[in-house]
Coordinates of C-alpha atoms (C1' of nucleotides) in Angstrom, one line a residue:
Chain A
M1 CA 304.8 219.6 160.6
L2 CA 307.1 217.8 163.1
D3 CA 306.1 214.5 164.6
I4 CA 304.7 215.2 168.0
R5 CA 306.1 211.8 169.2
R6 CA 309.5 213.1 168.3
I7 CA 309.0 216.2 170.4
R8 CA 307.8 214.0 173.3
S9 CA 310.7 211.6 173.2
E10 CA 313.6 213.9 172.3
P11 CA 312.7 217.6 172.8
E12 CA 316.3 218.7 173.3
A13 CA 317.5 217.1 170.0
V14 CA 314.6 218.8 168.2
K15 CA 315.4 222.1 169.7
A16 CA 319.1 221.8 168.9
A17 CA 318.2 220.9 165.3
L18 CA 315.9 223.9 165.0
A19 CA 318.4 226.2 166.7
R20 CA 320.7 225.6 163.7
R21 CA 318.2 227.8 161.7
G22 CA 318.9 230.6 164.1
I23 CA 315.4 230.7 165.4
E24 CA 313.9 230.7 168.8
T25 CA 312.7 227.3 170.0
S26 CA 310.5 227.9 173.0
D27 CA 307.4 226.8 171.0
V28 CA 308.8 223.3 171.2
D29 CA 308.6 223.3 175.0
R30 CA 305.2 224.9 174.9
V31 CA 304.0 222.1 172.5
A32 CA 305.4 219.4 174.8
E33 CA 303.7 220.9 177.8
L34 CA 300.3 221.3 176.1
D35 CA 300.5 217.8 174.6
E36 CA 301.1 216.3 178.0
R37 CA 298.1 218.1 179.4
Q38 CA 296.0 217.2 176.4
R39 CA 296.8 213.5 176.7
R40 CA 296.1 213.4 180.4
L41 CA 292.7 215.0 179.9
A42 CA 291.9 212.8 176.9
S43 CA 292.7 209.7 179.0
E44 CA 290.4 210.8 181.8
R45 CA 287.7 211.5 179.2
D46 CA 288.2 208.0 177.7
D47 CA 287.7 206.4 181.1
L48 CA 284.4 208.3 181.6
R49 CA 283.2 207.5 178.2
A50 CA 283.9 203.8 178.8
R51 CA 281.8 203.9 182.0
I52 CA 279.0 205.7 180.2
K53 CA 279.0 203.1 177.5
G54 CA 278.8 200.3 180.1
L55 CA 275.9 202.1 181.9
S56 CA 274.0 202.6 178.6
K57 CA 274.2 198.9 177.8
Q58 CA 272.8 198.2 181.3
V59 CA 269.9 200.6 180.6
G60 CA 269.1 198.7 177.4
M61 CA 269.1 195.4 179.1
L62 CA 267.1 196.5 182.1
H63 CA 264.4 197.9 179.8
K64 CA 264.2 194.6 178.0
E65 CA 263.8 192.9 181.3
G66 CA 261.0 195.3 182.2
K67 CA 262.9 196.8 185.2
A68 CA 261.9 200.4 184.4
D69 CA 262.8 202.0 187.8
E70 CA 266.3 200.4 187.9
A71 CA 266.9 201.6 184.4
A72 CA 265.9 205.1 185.4
A73 CA 268.4 205.1 188.3
V74 CA 271.2 204.0 185.9
Q75 CA 270.2 206.6 183.4
A76 CA 270.5 209.4 186.1
E77 CA 274.0 208.2 187.0
S78 CA 275.0 208.1 183.3
R79 CA 273.6 211.6 182.7
D80 CA 275.8 213.0 185.5
L81 CA 278.9 211.4 184.0
G82 CA 277.9 212.7 180.6
E83 CA 278.2 216.3 181.8
Q84 CA 281.7 215.7 183.2
E85 CA 282.7 213.9 180.1
Q86 CA 281.6 216.8 177.9
A87 CA 283.5 219.4 179.9
L88 CA 286.7 217.2 179.7
A89 CA 286.3 216.6 176.0
A90 CA 285.9 220.3 175.3
E91 CA 289.0 221.2 177.2
A92 CA 291.0 218.4 175.6
A93 CA 289.8 219.4 172.2
G94 CA 290.7 223.0 172.8
I95 CA 294.3 222.1 173.8
A96 CA 294.6 219.7 170.9
T97 CA 293.8 222.6 168.5
E98 CA 296.3 224.8 170.2
V99 CA 299.0 222.1 169.8
R100 CA 298.2 221.7 166.1
D101 CA 298.3 225.5 165.5
L102 CA 301.7 225.7 167.2
L103 CA 303.0 222.6 165.3
L104 CA 301.9 224.1 162.0
R105 CA 304.2 227.1 162.7
I106 CA 307.3 225.3 163.8
P107 CA 309.7 224.8 160.8
N108 CA 311.2 221.6 159.7
T109 CA 314.5 220.4 161.1
P110 CA 317.4 220.7 158.7
H111 CA 319.2 217.6 157.5
P112 CA 322.3 216.8 159.5
D113 CA 324.4 217.4 156.3
A114 CA 322.9 220.7 155.5
P115 CA 325.5 223.4 156.0
D116 CA 325.3 225.7 159.0
G117 CA 325.0 229.4 158.2
A118 CA 323.2 232.6 159.2
G119 CA 321.8 233.6 155.9
E120 CA 322.0 233.8 152.1
A121 CA 325.6 235.0 152.1
E122 CA 326.8 231.8 153.7
N123 CA 325.3 229.4 151.2
P124 CA 328.2 227.3 149.9
V125 CA 328.8 227.1 146.2
V126 CA 328.8 223.4 145.3
R127 CA 330.0 223.8 141.7
V128 CA 330.2 226.4 138.9
V129 CA 329.6 225.2 135.3
G130 CA 330.3 226.9 132.0
F131 CA 331.3 230.2 133.5
D132 CA 334.1 232.3 132.1
P133 CA 333.9 235.9 133.5
D134 CA 336.0 237.1 130.6
G135 CA 334.1 235.2 128.0
Y136 CA 331.4 237.8 127.3
G137 CA 331.4 240.5 124.7
E138 CA 330.2 244.1 125.3
H139 CA 327.0 243.3 123.4
Q140 CA 326.2 240.7 126.0
R141 CA 326.6 243.1 128.8
I142 CA 323.4 244.8 128.1
P143 CA 320.5 244.0 130.6
H144 CA 317.5 242.3 129.2
W145 CA 315.3 245.3 130.3
E146 CA 317.1 247.3 127.7
L147 CA 317.2 244.6 125.0
G148 CA 313.6 243.6 125.5
P149 CA 312.0 246.9 124.5
R150 CA 314.7 247.5 121.9
Y151 CA 313.7 244.4 120.0
G152 CA 310.0 244.6 120.9
I153 CA 310.0 241.3 122.8
L154 CA 309.3 242.7 126.3
D155 CA 306.6 245.3 126.9
N156 CA 306.5 246.0 130.6
E157 CA 305.1 249.5 130.3
R158 CA 301.9 248.1 129.0
A159 CA 301.9 245.2 131.4
V160 CA 301.9 247.7 134.2
K161 CA 299.0 249.6 132.6
I162 CA 297.1 246.3 132.4
S163 CA 297.9 244.9 135.8
G164 CA 300.2 247.2 137.8
A165 CA 303.8 247.1 139.0
M166 CA 305.8 243.9 138.8
F167 CA 303.7 242.3 136.0
T168 CA 305.4 241.6 132.7
M169 CA 304.4 241.0 129.1
Q170 CA 306.4 239.2 126.5
R171 CA 305.7 239.7 122.8
K172 CA 306.6 238.2 119.5
G173 CA 309.8 236.1 119.8
G174 CA 309.9 236.9 123.5
A175 CA 306.5 235.3 124.0
T176 CA 307.5 232.3 121.9
L177 CA 310.7 232.0 124.0
A178 CA 308.6 232.0 127.2
R179 CA 306.3 229.3 125.9
A180 CA 309.2 227.3 124.3
L181 CA 311.0 227.1 127.6
L182 CA 308.0 225.4 129.2
Q183 CA 307.6 223.0 126.4
Y184 CA 311.3 222.2 126.5
A185 CA 311.3 221.5 130.3
I186 CA 308.2 219.3 130.0
D187 CA 309.6 217.3 127.1
R188 CA 312.9 216.6 128.7
N189 CA 311.4 215.2 131.9
A190 CA 308.6 213.3 130.3
D191 CA 310.7 210.1 130.5
D192 CA 310.0 209.7 134.2
F193 CA 307.4 212.2 135.3
E194 CA 303.7 212.1 134.7
E195 CA 302.4 215.3 133.2
V196 CA 299.7 217.0 135.2
R197 CA 297.6 220.1 134.5
P198 CA 296.4 220.8 138.1
P199 CA 294.1 223.6 139.3
T200 CA 295.9 226.8 140.1
L201 CA 293.3 228.1 142.5
V202 CA 293.3 226.0 145.6
T203 CA 291.7 225.7 149.0
S204 CA 293.3 226.6 152.4
E205 CA 293.8 222.9 153.2
T206 CA 295.8 222.5 150.1
L207 CA 298.0 225.5 150.8
T208 CA 298.4 224.4 154.4
A209 CA 299.8 221.0 153.4
T210 CA 302.8 222.4 151.7
G211 CA 303.5 224.9 154.4
Q212 CA 302.5 228.3 153.0
L213 CA 299.6 228.6 155.4
P214 CA 299.1 229.6 158.2
K215 CA 302.4 231.5 158.5
F216 CA 302.8 233.0 155.0
A217 CA 299.3 234.0 154.1
D218 CA 300.5 237.5 153.1
D219 CA 302.7 236.2 150.4
A220 CA 299.8 234.6 148.5
Y221 CA 297.0 236.0 146.4
W222 CA 293.6 235.2 148.0
V223 CA 290.3 235.2 146.2
E224 CA 288.2 236.3 149.1
R225 CA 284.7 235.7 147.7
D226 CA 285.4 232.0 147.2
D227 CA 288.1 231.5 149.8
L228 CA 290.6 230.2 147.2
W229 CA 294.3 230.9 146.9
C230 CA 296.3 231.4 143.7
I231 CA 299.2 228.9 143.8
P232 CA 302.7 230.3 144.3
T233 CA 304.1 227.1 142.7
A234 CA 302.7 223.9 141.2
E235 CA 304.3 222.2 144.2
V236 CA 301.2 223.1 146.0
P237 CA 298.5 221.2 144.0
L238 CA 301.0 218.4 143.1
T239 CA 301.7 217.6 146.8
S240 CA 298.0 217.5 147.5
I241 CA 297.2 215.0 144.7
H242 CA 297.4 212.2 147.2
R243 CA 296.5 214.1 150.3
D244 CA 294.7 211.9 152.9
E245 CA 295.6 208.8 151.0
I246 CA 297.7 205.7 151.7
L247 CA 300.0 205.1 148.7
D248 CA 300.9 201.7 147.3
T249 CA 304.5 201.2 148.3
A250 CA 305.3 199.3 145.1
E251 CA 304.5 202.4 143.1
L252 CA 307.0 204.7 144.9
P253 CA 308.6 206.8 143.9
L254 CA 305.6 208.4 142.3
R255 CA 306.6 211.4 140.1
F256 CA 304.6 214.3 138.7
M257 CA 305.4 217.4 136.7
A258 CA 303.3 220.4 135.8
A259 CA 303.7 223.6 133.8
T260 CA 301.6 226.3 135.5
S261 CA 301.5 230.0 136.1
C262 CA 302.7 230.9 139.6
Y263 CA 301.4 233.9 141.6
R264 CA 303.4 235.7 144.3
R265 CA 302.6 238.9 146.1
E266 CA 306.2 239.5 146.9
A267 CA 305.0 241.3 149.9
G268 CA 308.4 241.6 151.6
S269 CA 310.2 242.7 148.5
A270 CA 308.3 245.7 147.1
G271 CA 310.7 247.9 145.3
R272 CA 313.4 245.2 144.9
D273 CA 314.4 243.9 141.4
T274 CA 311.6 245.9 139.9
R275 CA 313.2 246.1 136.4
G276 CA 312.8 243.5 133.8
M277 CA 311.9 240.0 134.6
L278 CA 313.9 239.4 137.8
R279 CA 310.9 239.5 140.2
T280 CA 307.3 239.3 139.0
H281 CA 303.9 238.7 140.5
E282 CA 303.0 236.2 137.9
F283 CA 305.3 233.8 136.0
D284 CA 305.4 230.4 134.5
K285 CA 307.3 227.4 135.8
V286 CA 307.7 223.7 135.2
E287 CA 307.8 221.9 138.5
I288 CA 308.9 218.4 139.1
F289 CA 307.7 216.6 142.2
Q290 CA 307.7 213.2 143.8
Y291 CA 306.6 211.1 146.7
A292 CA 309.3 208.7 147.8
T293 CA 310.2 206.4 150.7
P294 CA 312.7 207.8 153.2
E295 CA 315.2 205.3 151.8
Q296 CA 314.7 206.5 148.2
A297 CA 314.7 210.2 149.0
P298 CA 318.4 211.1 149.2
E299 CA 319.3 209.7 145.8
E300 CA 316.1 211.1 144.3
L301 CA 317.1 214.5 145.6
D302 CA 320.4 214.3 143.7
A303 CA 318.7 213.0 140.6
M304 CA 316.3 216.0 140.6
V305 CA 319.2 218.5 141.0
A306 CA 320.9 216.8 138.1
R307 CA 317.8 217.1 136.0
A308 CA 317.3 220.8 136.7
E309 CA 321.0 221.4 136.1
A310 CA 321.1 219.6 132.8
G311 CA 318.1 221.7 131.6
I312 CA 320.0 224.9 132.1
R313 CA 323.3 223.5 130.8
D314 CA 321.8 222.3 127.6
L315 CA 320.5 225.8 126.9
G316 CA 324.1 226.9 126.8
L317 CA 323.9 229.0 129.9
A318 CA 326.5 229.3 132.7
Y319 CA 325.2 228.3 136.1
R320 CA 326.2 227.4 139.6
V321 CA 324.8 225.0 142.1
I322 CA 324.6 226.2 145.7
E323 CA 323.5 224.5 148.8
I324 CA 321.1 226.4 151.1
C325 CA 322.5 226.8 154.6
T326 CA 320.3 226.3 157.7
G327 CA 319.8 230.0 158.2
D328 CA 318.4 230.6 154.7
M329 CA 316.2 227.5 154.4
G330 CA 312.5 227.7 153.8
Q331 CA 310.2 226.7 156.6
S332 CA 309.3 223.3 155.1
H333 CA 312.7 222.4 153.8
H334 CA 314.9 219.6 155.1
R335 CA 317.7 220.0 152.5
T336 CA 317.8 222.3 149.5
F337 CA 320.0 223.0 146.5
D338 CA 319.5 226.0 144.3
I339 CA 320.6 226.5 140.7
E340 CA 321.6 230.0 139.7
V341 CA 322.1 231.0 136.1
Y342 CA 324.5 233.7 135.1
A343 CA 323.0 236.7 133.4
P344 CA 325.9 238.6 131.8
G345 CA 323.8 241.8 131.0
T346 CA 322.8 242.2 134.6
D347 CA 326.0 240.6 135.8
Q348 CA 324.1 238.6 138.4
W349 CA 323.6 235.0 139.4
L350 CA 319.9 234.5 139.2
E351 CA 318.1 231.8 141.1
V352 CA 316.2 229.7 138.6
S353 CA 315.6 226.5 140.4
S354 CA 315.3 225.3 143.9
V355 CA 315.2 221.6 144.6
S356 CA 314.2 220.4 148.1
W357 CA 313.7 217.4 150.1
F358 CA 311.0 217.9 152.8
G359 CA 311.3 214.7 154.7
D360 CA 307.8 213.9 156.1
Y361 CA 307.1 217.5 157.0
Q362 CA 304.6 218.1 154.3
S363 CA 303.2 214.6 154.2
R364 CA 302.4 214.9 157.9
R365 CA 300.5 218.1 157.2
G366 CA 298.7 216.5 154.3
N367 CA 298.4 213.0 155.9
I368 CA 300.0 211.2 153.0
R369 CA 301.1 207.8 153.9
Y370 CA 302.5 204.5 152.6
R371 CA 302.9 201.0 154.1
P372 CA 306.5 200.2 154.9
G373 CA 307.4 196.6 155.2
G374 CA 306.6 195.2 158.6
G375 CA 303.1 196.5 159.0
G376 CA 301.5 199.8 159.8
T377 CA 301.7 203.0 158.0
A378 CA 304.2 205.8 157.8
M379 CA 304.4 209.2 156.2
V380 CA 306.0 209.4 152.8
H381 CA 308.7 211.8 151.9
T382 CA 308.1 214.6 149.4
L383 CA 310.6 216.2 147.1
N384 CA 310.2 218.9 144.5
G385 CA 312.1 221.3 142.4
S386 CA 311.7 223.7 139.6
A387 CA 312.7 222.0 136.3
L388 CA 312.7 225.5 134.9
A389 CA 311.3 228.9 136.0
V390 CA 310.8 231.0 132.9
P391 CA 311.5 234.7 133.6
R392 CA 315.1 234.6 134.8
V393 CA 316.1 231.9 132.3
W394 CA 314.4 234.1 129.7
A395 CA 316.5 237.1 130.8
A396 CA 319.8 235.0 130.8
I397 CA 319.0 233.8 127.3
V398 CA 318.2 237.2 125.9
E399 CA 321.4 238.6 127.3
T400 CA 323.7 235.7 126.5
Y401 CA 322.4 235.2 123.0
H402 CA 322.5 238.8 122.0
R403 CA 324.7 239.1 118.8
A404 CA 327.4 241.6 118.3
D405 CA 325.8 242.5 115.0
G406 CA 322.3 242.8 116.4
G407 CA 319.5 240.3 117.0
I408 CA 319.1 237.5 119.4
D409 CA 319.7 233.9 118.5
V410 CA 317.5 231.0 119.5
P411 CA 319.5 228.5 121.6
E412 CA 320.0 225.3 119.7
A413 CA 318.0 223.2 122.2
L414 CA 314.9 225.5 121.6
L415 CA 315.0 225.4 117.8
P416 CA 312.3 222.7 117.6
Y417 CA 309.9 225.2 119.2
F418 CA 310.5 228.2 117.0
R419 CA 308.6 227.2 113.8
G420 CA 311.8 227.2 111.7
K421 CA 313.1 230.6 112.9
T422 CA 316.6 230.8 114.3
R423 CA 316.3 234.3 115.8
I424 CA 314.2 235.4 118.8
A425 CA 314.5 238.9 117.4
Chain B
rG1 C1' 271.8 229.5 141.2
rG2 C1' 266.9 226.1 141.9
rA3 C1' 264.7 221.1 142.8
rG4 C1' 265.3 215.9 144.0
rC5 C1' 268.5 211.9 145.6
rG6 C1' 272.8 210.4 147.9
rG7 C1' 277.9 210.4 150.8
rU8 C1' 279.3 203.6 155.4
rG9 C1' 286.1 199.8 155.4
rG10 C1' 290.9 199.1 149.2
rC11 C1' 286.2 198.6 146.0
rA12 C1' 280.9 197.4 145.8
rG13 C1' 277.1 197.4 149.3
rA14 C1' 273.6 196.2 153.8
rG15 C1' 272.3 198.4 158.3
rC16 C1' 268.1 203.5 159.6
rG17 C1' 267.9 204.6 168.1
rG18 C1' 270.4 199.7 172.2
rA19 C1' 275.3 194.2 172.5
rC20 C1' 277.5 197.9 165.4
rG21 C1' 283.8 199.2 164.1
rA22 C1' 279.7 197.8 161.4
rA23 C1' 276.4 192.0 157.4
rU24 C1' 277.7 190.2 152.7
rG25 C1' 280.5 190.0 148.1
rC26 C1' 285.0 191.2 145.6
rA27 C1' 290.1 192.3 146.3
rC28 C1' 294.3 191.2 149.4
rC29 C1' 297.4 187.9 152.8
rG30 C1' 298.3 182.9 155.0
rG31 C1' 297.0 177.6 154.9
rU32 C1' 294.8 172.8 152.9
rC33 C1' 294.4 170.3 148.2
rU34 C1' 297.6 170.3 143.4
rU35 C1' 303.7 168.6 139.7
rG36 C1' 302.4 174.0 139.4
rA37 C1' 298.4 177.3 138.8
rA38 C1' 293.1 177.9 138.9
rA39 C1' 288.9 176.4 141.4
rA40 C1' 287.1 174.7 146.1
rC41 C1' 287.6 174.8 151.4
rC42 C1' 289.7 176.9 156.2
rG43 C1' 291.7 181.1 158.6
rG44 C1' 293.2 186.3 158.6
rC45 C1' 292.4 191.2 156.8
rG46 C1' 290.6 199.3 158.3
rA47 C1' 292.8 203.8 160.2
rC48 C1' 294.1 206.6 164.4
rC49 C1' 295.1 207.9 169.9
rC50 C1' 296.6 206.4 175.0
rG51 C1' 299.1 202.1 177.4
rC52 C1' 305.1 197.9 178.8
rA53 C1' 300.9 195.0 178.4
rA54 C1' 296.1 193.6 179.5
rG55 C1' 293.0 196.9 177.8
rG56 C1' 290.5 201.6 176.9
rG57 C1' 289.0 205.4 173.5
rU58 C1' 288.0 207.9 168.6
rC59 C1' 286.5 207.5 163.4
rC60 C1' 280.1 205.5 159.1
rG61 C1' 281.6 213.3 154.4
rA62 C1' 282.5 217.7 158.3
rG63 C1' 280.7 220.4 162.4
rG64 C1' 276.8 221.2 166.0
rG65 C1' 272.3 219.3 168.5
rU66 C1' 268.5 215.6 170.8
rU67 C1' 269.2 211.1 174.0
rC68 C1' 271.0 207.1 179.4
rG69 C1' 272.7 205.5 174.4
rA70 C1' 273.4 208.0 167.4
rA71 C1' 276.0 205.0 161.3
rU72 C1' 270.6 205.4 162.4
rC73 C1' 266.7 211.3 164.5
rC74 C1' 267.3 217.1 163.9
rC75 C1' 270.2 221.5 162.1
rU76 C1' 274.3 223.8 159.3
rC77 C1' 278.1 223.2 155.9
rC78 C1' 281.0 220.5 152.2
rC79 C1' 281.1 217.0 148.2
rG80 C1' 278.8 213.8 144.4
rC81 C1' 274.8 212.3 141.0
rU82 C1' 270.1 213.5 138.1
rC83 C1' 267.0 217.4 136.1
rC84 C1' 266.3 222.7 135.3
rG85 C1' 268.8 227.5 134.7
rC86 C1' 273.3 230.0 133.0
rC87 C1' 277.8 229.5 130.3
rA88 C1' 283.5 229.6 128.0

RNA sequence: GGAGCGGUGGCAGAGCGGACGAAUGCACCGGUCUUGAAAACCGGCGACCCGCAAGGGUCCGAGGGUUCGAAUCCCUCCCGCUCCGCCA
C-alpha cells in the first residue's frame, strides 16, 4: 500500500513512477480526491464532537448543582448536534473505506534503478554462471518427465489420479531428493536466519498484508467453510509474524526462514507447462525473509540474492540472474531479481528463485513499524526471496546428473542427506 | 462443540455511566547524588488523524446499540484461560 501522504504531496511523481509499470494511473487521482473529501468531513465531525463533549460536561455539572431544567436544555442542544455528527461520521467512514479499498489495489512504485521494460522479454540478464551450451551430452538432453518415470522417481499419473492435473508425486530417490533440497537450503541459511514452521492456512488479513488479497484471490486456494487460505509462499505467514507490532530498532534486520508447502491455483496458466515438474499446484520451498530499516534494505537485497545464487551454484547447476523490469514486476515489488537454473533436458531457463525488496508497501498493509532515531514510528521495509524452490531445481538436477551409462548421481552437496547412497536412481 | 471466567498503555494491573487517554507498580529515558555503578530522590514517558501552530479529534479485543455523555450498560463476533466432550 502506498503512503497516502505521498499521494497527497506529490501525486504527479507517484503517477509517473507507476506509469513505468505500463499501467493506468487514474486511481491515484481518485484516491487524492476522495481523501481530500474524507479529511474535510472528518474535520467537521471532529468540531461537532468537541462541542458535544463540552455540552455533556455542562450537563454533568448542572445536574450536580441541581439545575435540572438548564441541564435539560443543554441536553436537547447536544442531542441535535449528535444527529448531525452521526451523519457526518458515517459519510466520512464510507469514504475512508473506499480510499483504503483503492489503495490496496494500487501497486508499489518501482525502485528508480529498476530497469524499464514492457514485459518478461525485456528483463535484463545480470550474469550467467556455469553455463556452457556445448557442455552437455545427449544423455543430459532428456527431459525429466521422461527420466522420472523411467527410473521410477516421478509418478505423475498416479498423482493426477489422487489430486487431479498439475499435482506431482516423487518416489524413492526422487522423494529423497525433494526432501534433501529443503534440508540443504535450511542448513545453509541457518547461520543468519531463524528457522520457523509457520501455519500454512492463514486468514484474509494475513493474505492481504503481503498483497495477494484483494486483487489476486483467484490465484489462491480458499477453504470456504473456515474462511482460511492456503499459502502460496511462506512469505505470507513470515511477513505477518510481527503484523501490528512496533519492532525494536536494535534488533533489525530481523531474519526468518521457513520450509513449507506452497499452494497455487495457477488460474491464469491452465494448460501451460503441464508436463513434469515445471508448474504445479503444490510444491515445497524454503523462503528467506527479513524486516530491515530503509538504510539496511539495499545491501540486504544483494546479500539475499547472493545466498540464493550460491545455493544453486553449489549444487553444480548452471544459472543466470536476471533483473525484473518495471513491466514484469509483481504488484508489491519495489525491486526484484530472479535466478533461473538451466535445465538441459528441457533446454529452458527455469525460474527457481525470486528475491524482492518491497520497501514499506507490505509493512504499511500489515502495520509493521519500528522507531527510527529522532522519535516517532516508521514503517519497516520487508524483503524476501526463495532460498530454494524444489520442483524446478529437482528437474534441473535429474537432467543434469543423468549419466551416460544410466542412473542419476546425487550432487555432492546433497550426499549428506542420502543415507550413504550416491545415486538418486 | 458445551459451560464458566476474562480481553485496559512495552509488561503487570486498577477503574465498572460524568472532569478518564485512563490510578499504581515495573520497564525505559533525562537529571540530582556518586570516583563509577547500584540504591534513593526529582522529572519525563502510548499510538494514530487533522493543523504552520495553538489546538481539536480517534483508539480501553472488533463491530453495532442505549445515553446529553460509555473503558464502564446491552447485543453480535473474534481471541484467551479453566472444566467437559472429541481427537491426530
